[in-house]
Amino acid sequence: MVTDSIPIPRRGLIVGNYCHDVLHRDGIIVAETLGGAASFISAVLDALSLPFHTLSKVGPEFAYATVTSNHPPLVVPTSPTTLFHAHFDSANPDRTLNRVRACEPIRPMDLPNETRFGFGMAVGVGGEILPETLEKMVEICEQVFVDVQGLIRTFDGEDGSVKHVRLKESGFFHLLPRIGFLKASADEASFLDLDEVRRWCCVVVTHGKDGCEVFCKDGAFRVAPFEADQVDPTGAGDCFLGGFAAGIVRGLAVPDAALVGNFFGSLAVAQVGPPKLDVNLFQMLKDEMHKRKVQDDPCLERREEWPGFQKPPDEDQFYASLVAVKGIIMCEIQESEWNLLSSPKVLEQNNVKARLSLNSVHEESIPSVDRKP
């Protein structure tokens, strides 16, 4: 097997709080599930056999201790678990997001002491990433991936609705030269001053069903999407970032890593909550990634000289191989009755009115969520 010769990457550090997510569709609560970027990214990294440590904070009422037992959070007795309400309207494709409650932030003193990590991921969702925390991460991690939503989100004091500030006003801008990659959605990218930010770090902008764009100092390129039957877009960007970071850590060129990111993003939208991904199913993907790697130990100290930004040969062939792998994985998921949700129409036919039948990973309910944001 090809995998016998694959070196085990150095350990990663994932920083961001777990959440309770409540999904509303047309004014009706249809799902309650584990949320937070760290939960989605953990599923992806586990599927790709990447070792990592997760630092997340929750309150004592956290409902998913069993689900997160492999990457347990820090329980803060005096603080609630972060709670988001996501509202979807059949007549409007845009999601409205409200932060109802927030756990305390992750501080530099919470990070492991006297430990260095091969890579780090700052993936806050509810304001838990502080500038001083990210600064500590770039000191102890050899390369750092950052989701910009954790840096530029603000929250209305009355209803918790999510808003954004410009990155220059966030308190994080001075750290850009010390991070490797900054991921943003298309909406978030308008708050970045992209032409300036790309001078300091590589920026990856996701476009949902249209794939993504990568912007570096000397150029930009688009990366093709994968077809997907969307049920819930929540977590798609997180799974993208998990797949992208895994590709970089495993030595892929940036365009190939972005394809892997799009691959996982397309898996995420087909179900509610963090996907349950059997590591055995993803052996084929790991083999394909191993064939494509350009170096064993990618380092972003001198990005201008790093070969990963160059377009690799046979890109179409790699894309075709990932399409084939995805087809096999989707068939195996459905045949294994992992409860992959197909579409809102199917849910209506099954007369599911108050709640979606969640993926089998979500075994616990949220007994005390507030029904009104």
Coordinates of N, CA, C and O in Angstrom, one line a residue, residues 146-299:
V146 N -5.8 30.7 9.6 CA -6.7 31.5 10.4 C -8.0 31.7 9.6 O -8.0 32.0 8.4
D147 N -9.2 31.5 10.2 CA -10.5 31.8 9.6 C -10.8 33.2 10.0 O -10.9 33.5 11.2
V148 N -11.0 34.1 9.1 CA -11.1 35.5 9.4 C -12.4 35.8 10.1 O -12.5 36.8 10.8
Q149 N -13.4 34.9 10.1 CA -14.7 35.1 10.8 C -14.4 35.3 12.3 O -15.1 36.1 13.0
G150 N -13.4 34.6 12.8 CA -13.1 34.8 14.2 C -12.4 36.1 14.6 O -12.3 36.4 15.8
L151 N -12.0 36.8 13.6 CA -11.3 38.1 13.8 C -12.2 39.3 13.6 O -12.0 40.3 14.2
I152 N -13.1 39.2 12.6 CA -13.9 40.4 12.2 C -15.3 40.4 12.7 O -16.0 41.4 12.5
R153 N -15.8 39.3 13.3 CA -17.2 39.3 13.7 C -17.4 40.2 14.9 O -16.6 40.2 15.9
T154 N -18.6 40.9 14.9 CA -19.0 41.6 16.1 C -20.5 41.2 16.3 O -21.1 40.6 15.3
F155 N -21.1 41.5 17.4 CA -22.4 40.9 17.8 C -23.2 42.0 18.4 O -22.8 42.7 19.3
D156 N -24.4 42.2 17.8 CA -25.3 43.2 18.3 C -25.7 43.0 19.8 O -25.9 41.9 20.2
G157 N -25.7 44.1 20.6 CA -25.9 44.0 22.0 C -27.3 43.5 22.4 O -27.5 43.1 23.5
E158 N -28.3 43.7 21.5 CA -29.7 43.4 21.8 C -30.1 42.0 21.3 O -30.6 41.2 22.1
D159 N -29.9 41.7 20.0 CA -30.3 40.4 19.5 C -29.2 39.5 19.1 O -29.5 38.4 18.7
G160 N -27.9 39.9 19.3 CA -26.8 39.1 19.0 C -26.6 38.8 17.5 O -25.8 38.0 17.1
S161 N -27.2 39.6 16.6 CA -27.0 39.5 15.2 C -25.5 39.7 14.8 O -24.9 40.5 15.4
V162 N -25.1 38.9 13.9 CA -23.7 38.9 13.5 C -23.4 40.1 12.5 O -24.1 40.2 11.5
K163 N -22.4 40.9 12.8 CA -22.0 41.9 12.0 C -20.5 41.8 11.8 O -19.8 40.9 12.4
H164 N -19.9 42.7 11.0 CA -18.4 42.6 10.7 C -17.8 44.0 10.8 O -18.4 45.0 10.5
V165 N -16.5 44.0 11.2 CA -15.7 45.2 11.2 C -14.6 44.9 10.1 O -14.3 43.8 9.8
R166 N -14.0 46.0 9.7 CA -12.9 45.8 8.8 C -11.7 45.2 9.5 O -11.5 45.5 10.7
L167 N -10.9 44.4 8.8 CA -9.8 43.7 9.4 C -8.8 44.7 10.1 O -8.3 44.4 11.1
K168 N -8.6 45.8 9.4 CA -7.7 46.8 9.9 C -8.2 47.4 11.3 O -7.3 47.9 12.1
E169 N -9.5 47.3 11.6 CA -10.0 47.8 12.8 C -10.2 46.7 13.9 O -10.7 47.0 15.0
S170 N -9.8 45.5 13.6 CA -10.1 44.4 14.4 C -9.1 44.2 15.6 O -9.4 43.4 16.5
G171 N -7.9 44.7 15.4 CA -6.8 44.5 16.4 C -5.9 43.3 16.0 O -5.0 43.0 16.7
F172 N -6.2 42.7 14.8 CA -5.4 41.5 14.4 C -4.5 41.9 13.2 O -3.6 41.0 12.8
F173 N -4.7 43.0 12.6 CA -4.0 43.3 11.3 C -2.5 43.2 11.4 O -1.9 42.7 10.4
H174 N -1.9 43.6 12.5 CA -0.4 43.6 12.6 C 0.1 42.2 12.6 O 1.3 42.0 12.4
L175 N -0.7 41.1 12.8 CA -0.2 39.8 12.9 C -0.2 39.1 11.5 O 0.3 38.0 11.4
L176 N -0.7 39.7 10.5 CA -0.8 39.1 9.2 C 0.5 38.5 8.6 O 0.6 37.4 8.1
P177 N 1.6 39.3 8.8 CA 2.9 38.8 8.2 C 3.4 37.5 8.9 O 4.3 36.8 8.4
R178 N 2.8 37.1 10.1 CA 3.3 36.0 10.8 C 2.4 34.8 10.7 O 2.6 33.7 11.3
I179 N 1.3 34.9 9.9 CA 0.4 33.7 9.6 C 0.7 33.2 8.2 O 1.2 34.0 7.3
G180 N 0.3 32.0 7.9 CA 0.5 31.4 6.6 C -0.7 31.7 5.7 O -0.5 32.2 4.6
F181 N -1.9 31.3 6.1 CA -3.1 31.4 5.3 C -4.2 32.0 6.0 O -4.5 31.7 7.2
L182 N -5.0 32.9 5.3 CA -6.2 33.5 5.9 C -7.4 33.1 5.0 O -7.3 33.3 3.8
K183 N -8.4 32.5 5.6 CA -9.5 32.0 4.8 C -10.7 32.9 5.1 O -10.9 33.4 6.2
A184 N -11.4 33.3 4.0 CA -12.6 34.1 4.2 C -13.7 33.7 3.2 O -13.4 33.2 2.1
S185 N -14.9 33.9 3.6 CA -16.0 33.7 2.6 C -16.0 34.9 1.7 O -15.4 35.9 1.9
A186 N -16.8 34.8 0.6 CA -16.9 35.9 -0.4 C -17.4 37.2 0.3 O -16.9 38.3 0.0
D187 N -18.4 37.0 1.2 CA -18.9 38.2 1.9 C -17.9 38.8 2.9 O -17.8 40.0 2.9
E188 N -17.2 38.0 3.5 CA -16.2 38.5 4.5 C -15.0 39.1 3.8 O -14.4 40.0 4.3
A189 N -14.7 38.7 2.6 CA -13.6 39.3 1.8 C -13.7 40.8 1.6 O -12.7 41.5 1.5
S190 N -14.9 41.3 1.6 CA -15.1 42.7 1.3 C -14.6 43.5 2.5 O -14.5 44.8 2.4
F191 N -14.3 42.9 3.7 CA -13.8 43.6 4.8 C -12.3 43.5 5.0 O -11.8 43.9 6.1
L192 N -11.6 43.0 4.0 CA -10.2 42.6 4.2 C -9.2 43.6 3.6 O -8.1 43.6 4.0
D193 N -9.7 44.5 2.7 CA -8.7 45.2 1.9 C -7.7 44.2 1.2 O -6.5 44.2 1.4
L194 N -8.3 43.4 0.3 CA -7.7 42.2 -0.2 C -6.3 42.5 -0.8 O -5.4 41.7 -0.6
D195 N -6.2 43.5 -1.6 CA -5.0 43.8 -2.3 C -3.8 44.1 -1.3 O -2.7 43.8 -1.6
E196 N -4.2 44.6 -0.2 CA -3.1 44.9 0.8 C -2.8 43.6 1.6 O -1.7 43.3 1.9
V197 N -3.9 42.9 2.0 CA -3.7 41.7 2.9 C -2.9 40.7 2.2 O -2.0 40.0 2.8
R198 N -3.1 40.5 0.8 CA -2.4 39.4 0.1 C -0.9 39.7 0.0 O -0.1 38.8 -0.3
R199 N -0.5 40.9 0.3 CA 1.0 41.2 0.3 C 1.6 40.5 1.5 O 2.8 40.3 1.5
W200 N 0.8 40.3 2.6 CA 1.4 39.8 3.8 C 1.2 38.3 4.1 O 2.0 37.6 4.7
C201 N 0.1 37.8 3.5 CA -0.2 36.3 3.7 C -1.1 35.9 2.5 O -1.6 36.7 1.8
C202 N -1.1 34.6 2.4 CA -2.0 34.0 1.3 C -3.4 34.0 1.8 O -3.7 33.6 2.9
V203 N -4.3 34.5 0.9 CA -5.7 34.6 1.2 C -6.5 33.6 0.4 O -6.4 33.6 -0.9
V204 N -7.4 32.8 1.0 CA -8.2 31.9 0.3 C -9.7 32.3 0.5 O -10.2 32.4 1.6
V205 N -10.4 32.6 -0.6 CA -11.8 33.1 -0.5 C -12.7 32.0 -1.1 O -12.5 31.6 -2.3
T206 N -13.6 31.6 -0.3 CA -14.6 30.5 -0.7 C -15.8 31.2 -1.4 O -16.3 32.2 -0.9
H207 N -16.3 30.5 -2.4 CA -17.5 31.0 -3.1 C -18.6 29.9 -3.2 O -19.3 29.8 -4.1
G208 N -18.7 29.1 -2.1 CA -19.7 28.1 -2.1 C -19.7 27.1 -3.3 O -18.7 26.5 -3.6
K209 N -20.8 27.0 -4.0 CA -21.0 26.1 -5.1 C -20.0 26.4 -6.3 O -19.9 25.6 -7.2
D210 N -19.4 27.6 -6.2 CA -18.5 28.1 -7.3 C -17.1 27.8 -7.0 O -16.2 28.3 -7.7
G211 N -16.8 27.1 -5.9 CA -15.4 26.8 -5.6 C -14.7 27.9 -4.8 O -15.3 28.4 -3.9
C212 N -13.4 28.2 -5.1 CA -12.7 29.2 -4.3 C -11.7 29.9 -5.1 O -11.4 29.4 -6.3
E213 N -11.1 30.9 -4.6 CA -10.0 31.7 -5.2 C -8.9 31.8 -4.2 O -9.1 31.9 -3.0
V214 N -7.7 31.7 -4.7 CA -6.5 31.9 -3.9 C -5.7 33.1 -4.3 O -5.4 33.2 -5.5
F215 N -5.4 34.0 -3.4 CA -4.7 35.2 -3.7 C -3.4 35.2 -2.9 O -3.4 35.1 -1.7
C216 N -2.3 35.3 -3.6 CA -1.0 35.4 -3.0 C -0.3 36.7 -3.5 O -0.9 37.5 -4.3
K217 N 0.9 37.0 -3.1 CA 1.5 38.3 -3.4 C 1.6 38.5 -4.9 O 1.4 39.7 -5.3
D218 N 2.0 37.5 -5.6 CA 2.3 37.7 -7.0 C 1.2 37.2 -8.0 O 1.5 37.1 -9.2
G219 N 0.1 36.7 -7.5 CA -0.9 36.2 -8.4 C -2.1 35.7 -7.7 O -2.3 35.8 -6.5
A220 N -3.1 35.2 -8.5 CA -4.3 34.6 -8.0 C -4.8 33.6 -9.0 O -4.5 33.6 -10.2
F221 N -5.6 32.6 -8.5 CA -6.2 31.6 -9.4 C -7.4 31.1 -8.7 O -7.6 31.1 -7.5
R222 N -8.3 30.5 -9.6 CA -9.5 29.9 -9.2 C -9.4 28.4 -9.1 O -8.5 27.8 -9.8
V223 N -10.1 27.8 -8.2 CA -10.1 26.3 -8.0 C -11.5 25.8 -8.1 O -12.4 26.3 -7.5
A224 N -11.6 24.7 -8.9 CA -13.0 24.2 -9.3 C -13.7 23.6 -8.1 O -13.1 23.0 -7.2
P225 N -15.0 23.7 -8.1 CA -15.9 23.1 -7.1 C -16.2 21.7 -7.4 O -15.9 21.1 -8.5
F226 N -16.9 21.0 -6.4 CA -17.5 19.7 -6.6 C -19.0 19.8 -6.5 O -19.5 20.6 -5.7
E227 N -19.7 19.0 -7.2 CA -21.2 19.1 -7.2 C -21.6 18.6 -5.8 O -21.0 17.7 -5.2
A228 N -22.7 19.2 -5.3 CA -23.2 18.8 -4.0 C -24.7 19.0 -3.9 O -25.2 20.0 -4.5
D229 N -25.5 18.2 -3.2 CA -26.9 18.4 -3.0 C -27.0 19.1 -1.6 O -26.9 18.4 -0.6
Q230 N -27.2 20.4 -1.6 CA -27.1 21.2 -0.4 C -28.3 21.0 0.5 O -29.4 21.2 0.1
V231 N -28.1 20.7 1.8 CA -29.1 20.6 2.8 C -28.9 21.7 3.8 O -29.9 22.4 4.1
D232 N -27.7 21.9 4.2 CA -27.4 23.0 5.2 C -26.0 23.5 5.0 O -25.0 22.7 5.0
P233 N -25.8 24.8 4.7 CA -24.5 25.3 4.4 C -23.6 25.5 5.6 O -22.4 25.7 5.5
T234 N -24.2 25.3 6.8 CA -23.4 25.5 8.0 C -22.2 24.6 8.1 O -22.4 23.4 7.9
G235 N -21.1 25.1 8.3 CA -19.9 24.3 8.5 C -19.1 24.0 7.2 O -18.1 23.4 7.2
A236 N -19.7 24.4 6.0 CA -19.0 24.1 4.8 C -17.7 24.8 4.7 O -16.7 24.2 4.3
G237 N -17.6 26.1 5.1 CA -16.3 26.8 5.1 C -15.3 26.2 6.1 O -14.1 26.2 5.8
D238 N -15.8 25.7 7.2 CA -15.0 25.1 8.2 C -14.4 23.8 7.7 O -13.2 23.5 7.8
C239 N -15.2 23.0 7.0 CA -14.7 21.7 6.5 C -13.7 22.0 5.3 O -12.8 21.3 5.1
F240 N -14.0 23.1 4.5 CA -13.1 23.5 3.5 C -11.7 23.8 4.1 O -10.7 23.3 3.6
L241 N -11.7 24.6 5.2 CA -10.5 25.0 5.8 C -9.7 23.8 6.4 O -8.5 23.7 6.3
G242 N -10.5 22.8 7.0 CA -9.9 21.6 7.5 C -9.2 20.8 6.4 O -8.0 20.4 6.5
G243 N -9.9 20.7 5.2 CA -9.3 19.9 4.1 C -8.1 20.7 3.5 O -7.1 20.0 3.2
F244 N -8.3 22.0 3.4 CA -7.2 22.8 2.8 C -5.9 22.7 3.7 O -4.8 22.4 3.2
A245 N -6.1 22.9 5.0 CA -4.9 22.8 5.9 C -4.3 21.5 5.9 O -3.1 21.3 5.9
A246 N -5.1 20.4 5.8 CA -4.6 19.1 5.8 C -3.8 18.8 4.6 O -2.7 18.2 4.6
G247 N -4.2 19.4 3.4 CA -3.5 19.3 2.2 C -2.1 19.9 2.3 O -1.1 19.4 1.9
I248 N -2.1 21.1 2.8 CA -0.8 21.8 3.0 C 0.1 21.1 3.9 O 1.3 20.9 3.6
V249 N -0.4 20.6 5.1 CA 0.4 19.9 6.0 C 0.9 18.6 5.5 O 2.1 18.2 5.8
R250 N 0.2 18.0 4.6 CA 0.6 16.7 4.0 C 1.5 17.0 2.7 O 1.9 16.1 2.0
G251 N 1.8 18.2 2.5 CA 2.8 18.6 1.4 C 2.3 18.8 0.1 O 3.0 18.8 -0.9
L252 N 1.0 19.1 -0.1 CA 0.4 19.4 -1.4 C 0.7 20.8 -1.8 O 0.9 21.7 -0.9
A253 N 0.7 21.1 -3.1 CA 0.8 22.4 -3.6 C -0.5 23.1 -3.2 O -1.6 22.5 -3.1
V254 N -0.5 24.4 -3.2 CA -1.7 25.2 -2.8 C -2.9 24.9 -3.6 O -4.0 24.7 -3.1
P255 N -2.8 24.9 -5.0 CA -4.0 24.5 -5.8 C -4.6 23.2 -5.5 O -5.8 23.0 -5.4
D256 N -3.7 22.2 -5.2 CA -4.2 20.8 -4.9 C -4.9 20.8 -3.5 O -5.9 20.2 -3.3
A257 N -4.3 21.5 -2.6 CA -4.8 21.6 -1.2 C -6.2 22.3 -1.3 O -7.1 21.9 -0.6
A258 N -6.3 23.3 -2.1 CA -7.6 24.0 -2.3 C -8.7 23.0 -2.9 O -9.9 23.1 -2.5
L259 N -8.3 22.2 -3.8 CA -9.2 21.1 -4.3 C -9.7 20.2 -3.2 O -10.9 19.9 -3.1
V260 N -8.8 19.8 -2.3 CA -9.2 19.0 -1.2 C -10.1 19.7 -0.3 O -11.1 19.2 0.3
G261 N -9.9 21.0 -0.1 CA -10.8 21.9 0.7 C -12.2 21.9 0.1 O -13.2 21.7 0.8
N262 N -12.3 22.1 -1.2 CA -13.6 22.1 -1.9 C -14.2 20.7 -1.8 O -15.5 20.6 -1.7
F263 N -13.5 19.7 -1.8 CA -14.0 18.3 -1.7 C -14.7 18.2 -0.4 O -15.9 17.7 -0.3
F264 N -14.1 18.6 0.7 CA -14.7 18.4 2.1 C -15.9 19.4 2.2 O -16.9 19.1 2.9
G265 N -15.8 20.6 1.6 CA -16.9 21.5 1.7 C -18.1 21.0 1.1 O -19.2 21.1 1.6
S266 N -18.0 20.3 0.0 CA -19.1 19.7 -0.7 C -19.7 18.5 0.1 O -20.9 18.3 0.0
L267 N -18.9 17.8 0.9 CA -19.5 16.8 1.8 C -20.3 17.4 2.9 O -21.3 16.9 3.3
A268 N -19.8 18.6 3.4 CA -20.4 19.2 4.6 C -21.8 19.7 4.3 O -22.7 19.5 5.2
V269 N -22.1 20.2 3.1 CA -23.4 20.8 2.9 C -24.5 19.8 2.7 O -25.6 20.1 2.7
A270 N -24.1 18.5 2.6 CA -25.1 17.5 2.3 C -25.7 16.9 3.6 O -26.6 16.0 3.5
Q271 N -25.4 17.5 4.8 CA -26.0 17.0 6.0 C -25.9 18.1 7.1 O -25.3 19.2 6.9
V272 N -26.6 17.9 8.2 CA -26.7 18.9 9.2 C -25.7 18.5 10.3 O -25.5 17.4 10.7
G273 N -24.9 19.5 10.8 CA -24.0 19.3 11.8 C -22.7 18.8 11.3 O -22.5 18.5 10.1
P274 N -21.7 18.6 12.2 CA -20.4 18.1 11.8 C -20.5 16.7 11.2 O -21.2 15.8 11.7
P275 N -19.9 16.4 10.1 CA -20.1 15.1 9.4 C -19.4 14.0 10.2 O -18.3 14.2 10.8
K276 N -19.9 12.8 10.2 CA -19.3 11.6 10.7 C -18.5 11.0 9.6 O -19.2 10.4 8.7
L277 N -17.2 11.0 9.6 CA -16.4 10.5 8.5 C -15.5 9.4 9.0 O -14.6 9.5 9.8
D278 N -15.8 8.2 8.5 CA -15.1 7.0 8.8 C -13.7 7.1 8.2 O -13.5 7.2 7.0
V279 N -12.7 7.0 9.1 CA -11.3 7.1 8.6 C -11.0 6.0 7.5 O -10.2 6.3 6.6
N280 N -11.6 4.9 7.6 CA -11.3 3.8 6.6 C -11.8 4.2 5.2 O -11.2 3.8 4.2
L281 N -12.9 5.0 5.2 CA -13.4 5.4 3.9 C -12.5 6.4 3.2 O -12.5 6.5 1.9
F282 N -11.7 7.1 3.9 CA -10.8 8.1 3.4 C -9.4 7.7 3.0 O -8.6 8.5 2.7
Q283 N -9.2 6.4 3.1 CA -7.9 5.9 2.8 C -7.5 6.2 1.3 O -6.4 6.5 0.9
M284 N -8.6 6.0 0.4 CA -8.3 6.3 -1.0 C -7.9 7.8 -1.2 O -7.0 8.1 -2.0
L285 N -8.6 8.7 -0.5 CA -8.2 10.1 -0.6 C -6.8 10.3 -0.1 O -6.0 11.1 -0.7
K286 N -6.4 9.7 1.0 CA -5.1 9.9 1.5 C -4.0 9.4 0.6 O -3.0 10.0 0.4
D287 N -4.4 8.3 -0.1 CA -3.4 7.7 -1.1 C -3.3 8.7 -2.3 O -2.1 8.9 -2.8
E288 N -4.4 9.3 -2.7 CA -4.3 10.2 -3.8 C -3.5 11.5 -3.4 O -2.7 12.0 -4.2
M289 N -3.7 11.9 -2.2 CA -2.9 13.1 -1.7 C -1.4 12.8 -1.6 O -0.6 13.6 -1.9
H290 N -1.1 11.6 -1.2 CA 0.3 11.2 -1.1 C 1.0 11.2 -2.5 O 2.1 11.6 -2.6
K291 N 0.2 10.8 -3.5 CA 0.8 10.8 -4.8 C 1.1 12.2 -5.3 O 2.0 12.4 -6.2
R292 N 0.3 13.1 -4.8 CA 0.4 14.5 -5.3 C 1.4 15.4 -4.5 O 1.6 16.5 -4.9
K293 N 1.9 14.9 -3.4 CA 2.6 15.8 -2.5 C 3.9 16.3 -3.3 O 4.5 15.6 -4.0
V294 N 4.3 17.6 -3.0 CA 5.4 18.2 -3.6 C 6.6 18.3 -2.7 O 7.8 18.5 -3.1
Q295 N 6.4 18.1 -1.4 CA 7.5 18.1 -0.4 C 7.0 17.5 0.9 O 5.8 17.4 1.2
D296 N 7.9 16.9 1.7 CA 7.5 16.2 2.9 C 7.3 17.2 4.1 O 6.5 16.9 5.0
D297 N 7.9 18.3 4.1 CA 7.9 19.2 5.3 C 7.7 20.6 4.8 O 8.6 21.4 4.9
P298 N 6.5 21.0 4.4 CA 6.3 22.4 3.9 C 6.5 23.4 5.0 O 6.1 23.2 6.2
C299 N 7.2 24.5 4.7 CA 7.5 25.5 5.6 C 7.2 26.9 4.9 O 7.5 27.1 3.8

